[in-house]
Amino acid sequence: MADTILELNDVKTHFPIYKGFILRKKAGTVRAVDGVSLKIRKGEVVGLVGESGCGKSTLARTILQLVPTTAGAVILGGRNLSSLSARELAEARKGLQMVFQDPYASLNPRMTVFDTLAEPLRVHGVCPAAEAPGRVASLMEKVGLAPRFMQKYPHEFSGGQRQRIAIARALALSPAVIIADEPVSALDVSIQAQILNLLAELVREMGLTLVFIAHDLSVVKHISDRVAVMYLGKIVELGDASTVIERPQHPYTRALVSAIPTPNPDIERSRRRIVLPGDPPSPIHPPAGCTFHPRCPYVQERCKLAFPPLVHHDGREVACIRVGEI
Amino acid sequence: MPLLSVKDLRTWFHTRNGTYRAVDGVSFNLEAGETLGIVGESGSGKSVTCYSIMGLVPQPPGRIESGTAVFDGVDLLRCTPKEARQIRGKRIAMIFQDPMTSLNPYLRISDQLIEPLLIHNEISRKQALTRAMEMLDAVGINDASKRIHYFPHEFSGGMRQRVMIAMALITQPELLIADEPTTALDVTVQAQILELIKRLQKEFNMAVIFITHDLGVVSGLCDRVQVMYAGRIVETTDTRTLFHKPRHPYTRALQQSIPSLQPKGARLFTIPGMPPDLSKPISGCAFAPRCSFARPKCMERDPQLSECAVGHMQACIRVQDGEI
């Protein structure tokens, strides 16, 4: 694809586990991200969903190279980030910014809004110091904050406003891609809607590309063009957001969709819910074959042999060998 | 006679920065076996209401300024500590949001599970352990005879919440208060826990107060819902009516801002502004500054809950005047 801006090529992020203190030995690996390939077009919003521990946050950190890739490549605008030197990487990161989940933890409590927003401008030498206040003011306006609050500290703002500051900080360097890791999970419903509207607006107006990580499928469906469902470090279903969430094909996606409580008592009381047994298995010893097979209601002997590749089916890609039969 | 009857409860927090009226005049009844959902944003007073009933409000800074909470003829807010102990923890039990922090990490769960039994029932340790194993079975923990001797860190989040539920239900309470029990869990695990609470409620014929901010969770579980805003109840009715015919502007706005109910890509409805600062006196309706239906009279008259249909109470004066 010509307009691909971010490409993940069989990305793997493994963390070694050590045992012992003096005789330190490698005792195993956590396969947090285990072979993810994804092409993201310019201006696209891709939702990344899955339960905690499925590797979605590690994948975000890997894209930003906050943790090193064990194998595979992260390619941003034609450059392989995993092979860059530290200096080149710092330069490349201008095009790639992140918004974190908890706006209470991600802002420095000792820095005013101005300090927080001017820091990236200063570090990357984007503009002369004299122009910084003007730039900061326009950033604040962009995210719906009044510039007169520039000299206030984070504790003087509510959760929703803090998340706006965090978004403004991510926008400061006019990045091509923003990765938002659960940006609305810590917020109340009415505030959540404000932040979702803001993100959607920014994507439309500035042509941003957004990777939106969340565990709330209804939020993801609302904002995303495409959605990737992850389970134990692998993508199990990938396709158009409405298609995947309204007509899920992978048994895991089906269970995930059916687990969302809908705010409609009539539907809620009549429908049959697929309740998955147990918890997701440990990524240290993932089950053989399809990693979902111990919890899958449709499991067969052949599912235990090999992890199924993503295949094209009904307008999306699914990693299940029984797709079409179930 | 209702199982629990709360009248005009006011719980205020007296701090250096002023007096926060966290709960400011809450009244409701709960029948035996009923499931009541309390919905509201953070700071709306839903948790403090239940903490007041359970005697868990730290005093000071908190103080229960007025009100009664009568459970089976005993006013929990005025009775002696001895009377309260006969009820709290035995006939009313509570589970909390975060199963990671509400279990003692130093004690095996066997010790934690049987503690309420040893305190409230005349029972030997051995009998208590047998009972604890039955409870673990009932909440869906396999291999209970072995796992009962585990420490909390050996369980996953969903399993710990099951242990919490087993601990709360071991004395067969008549009322279970659940304070956002699934908020910290994944959706698939949340589904398991909600099914479990529903099943156990039928089995033990308990009443449940379910505190949550998630309207979706309420819709499948509760018989009746009350919506709280700024320390007061603004609307209360049966679940179906609340979802199909909400009357109070805050309830309507809350529903409109949920993404799943909107057509995809449409701009989400947002409630402008923020919840009010509860340390400042509020004149008139607390929601009026954010309400799209507000009129000058909303700032002047203090709204009171009144019945707008049978069993449907709401506190908007414009609805009461028949204007919206």
Coordinates of C-alpha atoms in Angstrom, one line a residue, chain A residues 50-53 56 158 161 187-198 201 204 215-225 240-242 252 255-256 258-266 268-269 273-280 295, chain B residues 40-43 156-159 183 185-192 194-195 198 213-223 239-241 243-244 254-255 257-275 290:
Chain A
G50 CA -8.1 -7.5 24.3
E51 CA -8.1 -8.4 27.9
S52 CA -5.5 -7.3 30.3
G53 CA -2.3 -9.2 29.7
K56 CA -1.8 -4.5 23.7
S158 CA -10.2 17.7 36.7
Q161 CA -9.0 18.4 31.6
L187 CA -12.8 8.9 33.1
D188 CA -16.5 9.1 33.9
V189 CA -19.0 8.4 31.1
S190 CA -19.9 12.1 30.5
I191 CA -16.2 13.1 30.4
Q192 CA -15.3 10.1 28.3
A193 CA -17.7 11.3 25.6
Q194 CA -16.0 14.7 25.6
I195 CA -12.5 13.2 25.1
L196 CA -13.8 10.8 22.4
N197 CA -15.3 13.7 20.5
L198 CA -12.1 15.6 20.8
E201 CA -12.2 15.8 15.7
R204 CA -10.5 14.5 11.0
H215 CA -10.8 -2.9 26.5
D216 CA -14.2 -1.3 26.0
L217 CA -15.5 -2.6 22.6
S218 CA -18.3 -0.1 22.4
V219 CA -15.8 2.8 22.7
V220 CA -13.5 1.2 20.1
K221 CA -16.4 0.6 17.7
H222 CA -17.4 4.2 18.0
I223 CA -14.0 5.7 17.1
S224 CA -12.2 3.2 15.0
D225 CA -12.1 2.5 11.3
D240 CA -13.5 -3.1 9.7
A241 CA -14.7 -2.1 13.1
S242 CA -18.4 -2.4 12.5
Y252 CA -12.8 -15.2 21.3
A255 CA -17.2 -14.1 23.7
L256 CA -15.7 -10.6 24.1
S258 CA -21.2 -11.1 24.1
A259 CA -19.6 -10.1 27.5
I260 CA -20.3 -6.4 27.1
P261 CA -23.3 -5.4 29.1
T262 CA -25.7 -3.4 26.9
P263 CA -27.6 -0.6 28.5
N264 CA -30.9 -2.0 27.4
P265 CA -32.8 -4.2 29.9
D266 CA -34.8 -6.0 27.2
E268 CA -29.8 -7.8 28.3
R269 CA -32.3 -10.2 29.8
R273 CA -24.2 -14.8 27.0
I274 CA -21.1 -16.8 26.1
V275 CA -19.3 -17.0 29.4
L276 CA -15.7 -18.1 28.9
P277 CA -14.4 -20.4 31.6
G278 CA -11.3 -19.5 33.5
D279 CA -8.7 -16.8 32.9
P280 CA -6.4 -16.1 30.0
R295 CA -11.2 -21.8 26.8
Chain B
G40 CA -23.7 8.0 39.3
E41 CA -20.4 9.5 38.4
S42 CA -17.5 9.6 40.7
G43 CA -18.2 12.0 43.6
S156 CA -6.0 -14.1 39.6
G157 CA -8.1 -11.0 39.9
G158 CA -11.4 -12.7 39.0
M159 CA -10.6 -15.6 41.4
T183 CA -14.9 -2.3 37.6
L185 CA -12.0 -6.8 36.0
D186 CA -11.9 -7.6 32.3
V187 CA -15.2 -7.9 30.4
T188 CA -15.1 -11.6 30.1
V189 CA -14.4 -12.0 33.9
Q190 CA -17.0 -9.3 34.6
A191 CA -19.5 -11.5 32.8
Q192 CA -18.5 -14.5 35.0
L194 CA -22.2 -10.9 37.3
E195 CA -23.6 -14.4 36.4
K198 CA -27.2 -13.4 40.0
H213 CA -21.2 3.8 37.0
D214 CA -21.9 1.4 34.2
L215 CA -25.5 1.6 33.0
G216 CA -24.9 -1.6 31.0
V217 CA -24.2 -3.6 34.1
V218 CA -27.3 -2.3 35.8
S219 CA -29.6 -3.1 33.0
G220 CA -29.1 -6.9 33.2
L221 CA -28.9 -7.2 36.9
C222 CA -31.2 -4.8 38.8
D223 CA -34.9 -4.6 39.5
T239 CA -35.0 -0.7 35.4
R240 CA -37.1 -0.9 32.2
T241 CA -38.7 2.4 32.7
F243 CA -33.9 2.9 30.2
H244 CA -37.0 3.4 28.0
L254 CA -26.1 10.1 30.9
Q255 CA -27.8 7.7 28.5
S257 CA -23.4 9.9 26.2
I258 CA -22.9 6.1 26.1
P259 CA -21.1 5.2 22.8
S260 CA -22.9 1.9 22.2
L261 CA -26.3 3.5 22.0
Q262 CA -25.2 6.0 19.3
P263 CA -24.9 5.3 15.5
K264 CA -21.3 4.8 14.7
G265 CA -19.2 7.8 14.1
A266 CA -21.9 10.2 15.2
R267 CA -20.7 12.9 17.5
L268 CA -21.3 11.8 21.1
F269 CA -23.6 13.8 23.2
T270 CA -21.7 15.4 26.0
I271 CA -22.7 17.0 29.2
P272 CA -20.9 20.4 29.3
G273 CA -18.9 21.4 32.3
M274 CA -18.1 19.4 35.4
P275 CA -20.0 18.1 38.5
R290 CA -24.9 21.8 33.0

